[in-house]
Short mmCIF file of C-alpha atoms and ligand atoms in Angstrom, two decimals:
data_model
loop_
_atom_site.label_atom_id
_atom_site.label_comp_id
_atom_site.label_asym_id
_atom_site.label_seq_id
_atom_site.Cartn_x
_atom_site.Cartn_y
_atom_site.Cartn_z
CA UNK J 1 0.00 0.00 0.00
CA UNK J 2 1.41 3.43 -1.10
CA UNK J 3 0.23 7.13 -1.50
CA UNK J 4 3.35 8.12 -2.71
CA UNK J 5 1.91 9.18 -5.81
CA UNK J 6 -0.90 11.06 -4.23
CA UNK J 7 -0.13 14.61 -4.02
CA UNK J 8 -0.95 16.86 -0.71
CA UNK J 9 -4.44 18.01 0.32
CA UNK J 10 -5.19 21.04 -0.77
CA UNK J 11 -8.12 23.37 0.20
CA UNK J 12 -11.58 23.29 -1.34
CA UNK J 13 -11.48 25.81 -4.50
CA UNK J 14 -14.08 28.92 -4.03
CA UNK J 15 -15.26 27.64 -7.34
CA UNK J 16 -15.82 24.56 -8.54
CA UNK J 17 -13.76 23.45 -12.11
CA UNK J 18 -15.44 22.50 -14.98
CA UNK J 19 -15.69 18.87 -15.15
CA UNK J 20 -17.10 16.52 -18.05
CA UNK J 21 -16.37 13.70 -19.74
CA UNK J 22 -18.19 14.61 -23.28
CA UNK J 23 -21.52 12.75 -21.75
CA UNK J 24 -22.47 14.69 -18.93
CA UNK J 25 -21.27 18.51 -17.82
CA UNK J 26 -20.65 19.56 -14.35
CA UNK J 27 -20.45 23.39 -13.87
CA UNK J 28 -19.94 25.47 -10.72
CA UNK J 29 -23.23 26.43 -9.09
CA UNK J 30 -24.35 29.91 -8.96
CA UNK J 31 -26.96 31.88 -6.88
CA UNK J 32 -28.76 32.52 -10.17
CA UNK J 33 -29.33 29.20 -10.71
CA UNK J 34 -31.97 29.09 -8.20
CA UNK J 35 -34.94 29.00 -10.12
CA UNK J 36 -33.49 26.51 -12.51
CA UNK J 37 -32.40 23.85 -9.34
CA UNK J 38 -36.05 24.55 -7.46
CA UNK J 39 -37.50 23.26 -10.88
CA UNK J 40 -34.68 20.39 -11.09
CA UNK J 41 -35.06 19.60 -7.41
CA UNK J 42 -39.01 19.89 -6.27
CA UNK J 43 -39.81 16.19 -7.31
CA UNK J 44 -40.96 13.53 -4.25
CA UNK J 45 -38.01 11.14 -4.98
CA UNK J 46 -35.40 13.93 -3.98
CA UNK J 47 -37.87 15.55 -1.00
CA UNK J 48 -38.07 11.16 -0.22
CA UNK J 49 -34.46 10.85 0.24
CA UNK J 50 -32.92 14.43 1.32
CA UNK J 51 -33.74 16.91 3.69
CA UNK J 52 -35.34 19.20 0.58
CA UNK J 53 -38.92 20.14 1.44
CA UNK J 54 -41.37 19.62 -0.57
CA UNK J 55 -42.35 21.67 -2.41
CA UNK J 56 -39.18 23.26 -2.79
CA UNK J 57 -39.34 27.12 -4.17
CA UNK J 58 -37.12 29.34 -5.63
CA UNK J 59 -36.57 30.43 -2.27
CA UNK J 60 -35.71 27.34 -0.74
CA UNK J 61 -33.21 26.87 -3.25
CA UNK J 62 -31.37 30.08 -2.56
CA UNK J 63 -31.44 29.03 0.35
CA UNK J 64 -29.41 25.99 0.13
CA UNK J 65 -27.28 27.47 -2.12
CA UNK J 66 -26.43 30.16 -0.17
CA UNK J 67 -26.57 27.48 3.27
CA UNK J 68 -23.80 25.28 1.18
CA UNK J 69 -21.00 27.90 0.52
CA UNK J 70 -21.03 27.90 4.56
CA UNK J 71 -19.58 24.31 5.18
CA UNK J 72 -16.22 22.79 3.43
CA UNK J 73 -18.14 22.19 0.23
CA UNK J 74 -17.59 22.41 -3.54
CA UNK J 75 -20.82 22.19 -5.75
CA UNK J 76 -21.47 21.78 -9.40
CA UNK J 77 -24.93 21.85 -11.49
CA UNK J 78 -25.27 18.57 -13.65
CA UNK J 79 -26.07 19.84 -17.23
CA UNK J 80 -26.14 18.39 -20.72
CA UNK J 81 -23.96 20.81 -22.60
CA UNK J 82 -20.82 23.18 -21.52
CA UNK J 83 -21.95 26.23 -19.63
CA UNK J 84 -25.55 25.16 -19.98
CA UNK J 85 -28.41 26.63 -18.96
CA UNK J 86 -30.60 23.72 -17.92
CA UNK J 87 -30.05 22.28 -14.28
CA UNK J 88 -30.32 18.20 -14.10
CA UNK J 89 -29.67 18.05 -11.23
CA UNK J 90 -26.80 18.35 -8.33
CA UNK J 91 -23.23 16.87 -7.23
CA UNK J 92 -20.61 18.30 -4.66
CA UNK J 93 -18.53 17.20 -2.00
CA UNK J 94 -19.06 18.67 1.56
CA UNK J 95 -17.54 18.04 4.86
CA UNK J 96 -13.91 17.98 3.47
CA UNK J 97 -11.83 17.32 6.41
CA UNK J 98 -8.20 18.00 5.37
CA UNK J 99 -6.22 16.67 8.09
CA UNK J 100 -7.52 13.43 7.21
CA UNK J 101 -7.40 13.62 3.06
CA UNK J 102 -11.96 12.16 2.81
CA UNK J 103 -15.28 14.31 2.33
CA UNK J 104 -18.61 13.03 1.60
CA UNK J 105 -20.27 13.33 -1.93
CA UNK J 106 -23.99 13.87 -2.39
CA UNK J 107 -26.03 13.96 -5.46
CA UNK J 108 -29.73 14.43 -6.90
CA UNK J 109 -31.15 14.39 -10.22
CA UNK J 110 -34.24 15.63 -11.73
CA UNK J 111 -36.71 13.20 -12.28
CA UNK J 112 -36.61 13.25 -16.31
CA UNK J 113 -32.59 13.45 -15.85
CA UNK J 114 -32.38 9.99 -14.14
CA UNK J 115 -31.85 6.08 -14.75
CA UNK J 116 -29.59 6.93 -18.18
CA UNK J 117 -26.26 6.74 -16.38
CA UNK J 118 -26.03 10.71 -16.00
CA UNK J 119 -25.63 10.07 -12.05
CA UNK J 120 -23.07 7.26 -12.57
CA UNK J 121 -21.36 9.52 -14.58
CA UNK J 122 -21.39 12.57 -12.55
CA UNK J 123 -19.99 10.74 -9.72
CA UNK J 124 -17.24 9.09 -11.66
CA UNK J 125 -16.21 12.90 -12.58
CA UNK J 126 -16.75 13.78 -9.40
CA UNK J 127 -14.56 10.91 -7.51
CA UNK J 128 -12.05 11.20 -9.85
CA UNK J 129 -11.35 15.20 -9.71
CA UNK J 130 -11.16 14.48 -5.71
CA UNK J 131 -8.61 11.30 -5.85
CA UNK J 132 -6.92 13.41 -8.88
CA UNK J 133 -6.88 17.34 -8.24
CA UNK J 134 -7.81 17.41 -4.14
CA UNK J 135 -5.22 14.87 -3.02
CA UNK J 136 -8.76 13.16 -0.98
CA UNK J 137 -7.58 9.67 -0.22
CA UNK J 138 -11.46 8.58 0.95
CA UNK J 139 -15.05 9.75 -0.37
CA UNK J 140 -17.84 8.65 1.45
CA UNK J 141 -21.18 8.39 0.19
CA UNK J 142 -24.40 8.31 2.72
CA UNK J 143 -27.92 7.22 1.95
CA UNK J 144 -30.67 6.34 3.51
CA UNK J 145 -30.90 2.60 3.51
CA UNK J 146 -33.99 2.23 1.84
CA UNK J 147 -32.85 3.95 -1.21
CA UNK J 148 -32.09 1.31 -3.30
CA UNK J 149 -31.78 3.87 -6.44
CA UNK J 150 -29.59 6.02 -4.47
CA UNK J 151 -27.14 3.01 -3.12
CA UNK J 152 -26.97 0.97 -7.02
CA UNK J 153 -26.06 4.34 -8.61
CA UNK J 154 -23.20 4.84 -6.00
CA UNK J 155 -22.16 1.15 -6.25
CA UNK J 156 -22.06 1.74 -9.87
CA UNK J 157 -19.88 4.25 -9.63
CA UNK J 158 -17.28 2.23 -7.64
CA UNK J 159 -18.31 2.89 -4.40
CA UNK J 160 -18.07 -0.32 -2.03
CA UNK J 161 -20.57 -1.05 0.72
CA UNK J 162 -19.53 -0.33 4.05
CA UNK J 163 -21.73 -0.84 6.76
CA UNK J 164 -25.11 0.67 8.03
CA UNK J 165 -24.94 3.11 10.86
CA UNK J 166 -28.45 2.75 12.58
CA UNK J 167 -30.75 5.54 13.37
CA UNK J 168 -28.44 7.83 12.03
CA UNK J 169 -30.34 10.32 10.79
CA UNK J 170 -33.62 12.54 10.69
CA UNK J 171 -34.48 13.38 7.91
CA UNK J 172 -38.21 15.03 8.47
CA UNK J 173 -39.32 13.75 11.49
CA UNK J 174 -38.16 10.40 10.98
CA UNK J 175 -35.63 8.20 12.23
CA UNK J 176 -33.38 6.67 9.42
CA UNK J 177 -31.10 3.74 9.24
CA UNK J 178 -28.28 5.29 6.87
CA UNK J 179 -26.06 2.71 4.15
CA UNK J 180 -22.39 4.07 4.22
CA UNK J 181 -20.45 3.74 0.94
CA UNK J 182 -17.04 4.45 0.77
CA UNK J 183 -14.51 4.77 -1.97
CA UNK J 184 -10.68 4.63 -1.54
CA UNK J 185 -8.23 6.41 -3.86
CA UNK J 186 -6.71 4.30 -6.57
CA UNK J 187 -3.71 3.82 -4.69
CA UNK J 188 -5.12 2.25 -1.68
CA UNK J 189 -7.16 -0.01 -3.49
CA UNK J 190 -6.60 -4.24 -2.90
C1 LIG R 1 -29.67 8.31 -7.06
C2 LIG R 1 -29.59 9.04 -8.39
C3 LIG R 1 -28.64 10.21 -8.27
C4 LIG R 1 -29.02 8.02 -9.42
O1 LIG R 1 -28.80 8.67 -10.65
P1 LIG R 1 -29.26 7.99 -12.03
O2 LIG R 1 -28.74 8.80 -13.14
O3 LIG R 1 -30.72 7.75 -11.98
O4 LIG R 1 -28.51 6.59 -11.97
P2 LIG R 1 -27.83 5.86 -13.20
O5 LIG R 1 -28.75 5.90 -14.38
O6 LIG R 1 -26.46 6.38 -13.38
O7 LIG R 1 -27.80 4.37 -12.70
C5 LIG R 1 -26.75 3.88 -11.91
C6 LIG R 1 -27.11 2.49 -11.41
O8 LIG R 1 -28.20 2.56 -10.50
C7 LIG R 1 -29.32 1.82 -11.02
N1 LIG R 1 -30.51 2.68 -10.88
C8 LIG R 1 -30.54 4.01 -10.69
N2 LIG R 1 -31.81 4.43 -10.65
C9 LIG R 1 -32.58 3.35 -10.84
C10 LIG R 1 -33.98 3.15 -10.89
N3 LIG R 1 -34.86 4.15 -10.76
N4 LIG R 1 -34.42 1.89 -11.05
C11 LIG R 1 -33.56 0.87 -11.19
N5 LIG R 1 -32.21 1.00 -11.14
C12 LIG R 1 -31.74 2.23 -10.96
C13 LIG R 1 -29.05 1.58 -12.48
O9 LIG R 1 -29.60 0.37 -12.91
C14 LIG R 1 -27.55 1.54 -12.52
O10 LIG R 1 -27.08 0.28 -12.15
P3 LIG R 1 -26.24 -0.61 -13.15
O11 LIG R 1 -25.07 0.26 -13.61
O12 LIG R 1 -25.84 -1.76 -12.32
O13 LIG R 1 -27.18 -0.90 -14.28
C15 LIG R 1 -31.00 9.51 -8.86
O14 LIG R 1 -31.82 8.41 -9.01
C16 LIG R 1 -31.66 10.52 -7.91
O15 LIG R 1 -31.39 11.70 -7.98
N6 LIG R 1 -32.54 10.05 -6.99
C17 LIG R 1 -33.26 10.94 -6.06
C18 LIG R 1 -32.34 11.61 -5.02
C19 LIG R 1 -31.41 10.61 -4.36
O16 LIG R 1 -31.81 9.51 -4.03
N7 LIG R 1 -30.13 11.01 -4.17
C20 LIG R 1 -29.10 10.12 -3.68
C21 LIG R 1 -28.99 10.13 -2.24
S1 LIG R 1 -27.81 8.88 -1.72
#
């Protein structure tokens, strides 16, 4: 086991690269995107399995933009074309914690934006950048256990199963079980 080749953790970037891999496009978020990501994100599955209300407004989506920018996070809008317009959905890393090189990675899609491989996809790009550019040496990926969806597009993506950590998490008044993924860099692999 090595990490020789790794290179040191660096800080979050204020704003998030431009990331694609000719399928899908991930752009930095912006505050104006707000209307676009309250019509990407008001849909049952996402209020089902995040803490997004539902419905969720322009407001609340300014909101959680704005909410975002104040933890160790780096966000991107999903979109099907460089610097586009449309918002399929979400992807970013948040809780970075330096010291120890690992942040988690969440994602939602829009409903018409989902089960083509877009979220596989974005979290390859997304994984990658963080092994590649940010020097992470673990990602961690939570979801609420029942979310099958949620934990076949992380496996999918490379992420291995972990463990469950029980009653983790509330997420609306309710007590959740919550699946943890995890994902090593390349290095560190078997
Ligand atoms: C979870 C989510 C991001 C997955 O993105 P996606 O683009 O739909 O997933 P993909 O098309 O890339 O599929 C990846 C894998 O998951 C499986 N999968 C994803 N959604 C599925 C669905 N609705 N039904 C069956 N399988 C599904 C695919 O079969 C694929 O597996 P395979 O590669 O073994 O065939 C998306 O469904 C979503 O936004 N859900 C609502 C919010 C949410 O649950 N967020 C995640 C919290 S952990």
């Amino acid at each position: 086991m090595t990490i020789d080749s790794v290179p040191p953790p660096v800080r979050l970037p204020a704003v998030a690269p431009p990331l694609t891999d000719g399928v899908v496009h991930l752009r930095p978020i912006r505050v104006t995107d707000a209307p676009a990501v309250a019509r990407a994100g008001d849909d049952p599955e996402v209020a089902r399995w995040t803490p997004f209300p539902s419905p969720f407004t322009e407001r609340d989506a300014e909101e959680w933009i704005g909410s975002r920018s104040a933890r160790e996070t780096v966000d991107w809008v999903v979109t099907d074309r460089e610097d586009g317009t449309e918002v399929l959905g979400w992807v970013g890393l948040h809780d970075l914690d330096a010291g120890q090189r690992r942040a988690e990675l969440g994602i939602w899609l829009a409903a018409g934006a989902r089960g083509s491989g877009t979220g596989r996809r974005a979290i390859a790009l997304l994984t990658e950048w963080g092994f590649r550019e940010l020097g992470l040496l673990r990602i961690a990926a939570l979801c609420l256990s029942g979310n099958a969806n949620g934990r076949r597009a992380m496996a999918a993506a490379g992420f291995v199963p972990e463990g469950v950590l029980r009653a983790y998490e509330d997420v609306k008044g309710v007590r959740y079980d919550t699946a943890v993924l995890g994902m090593v860099h390349p290095d560190l692999r078997d």
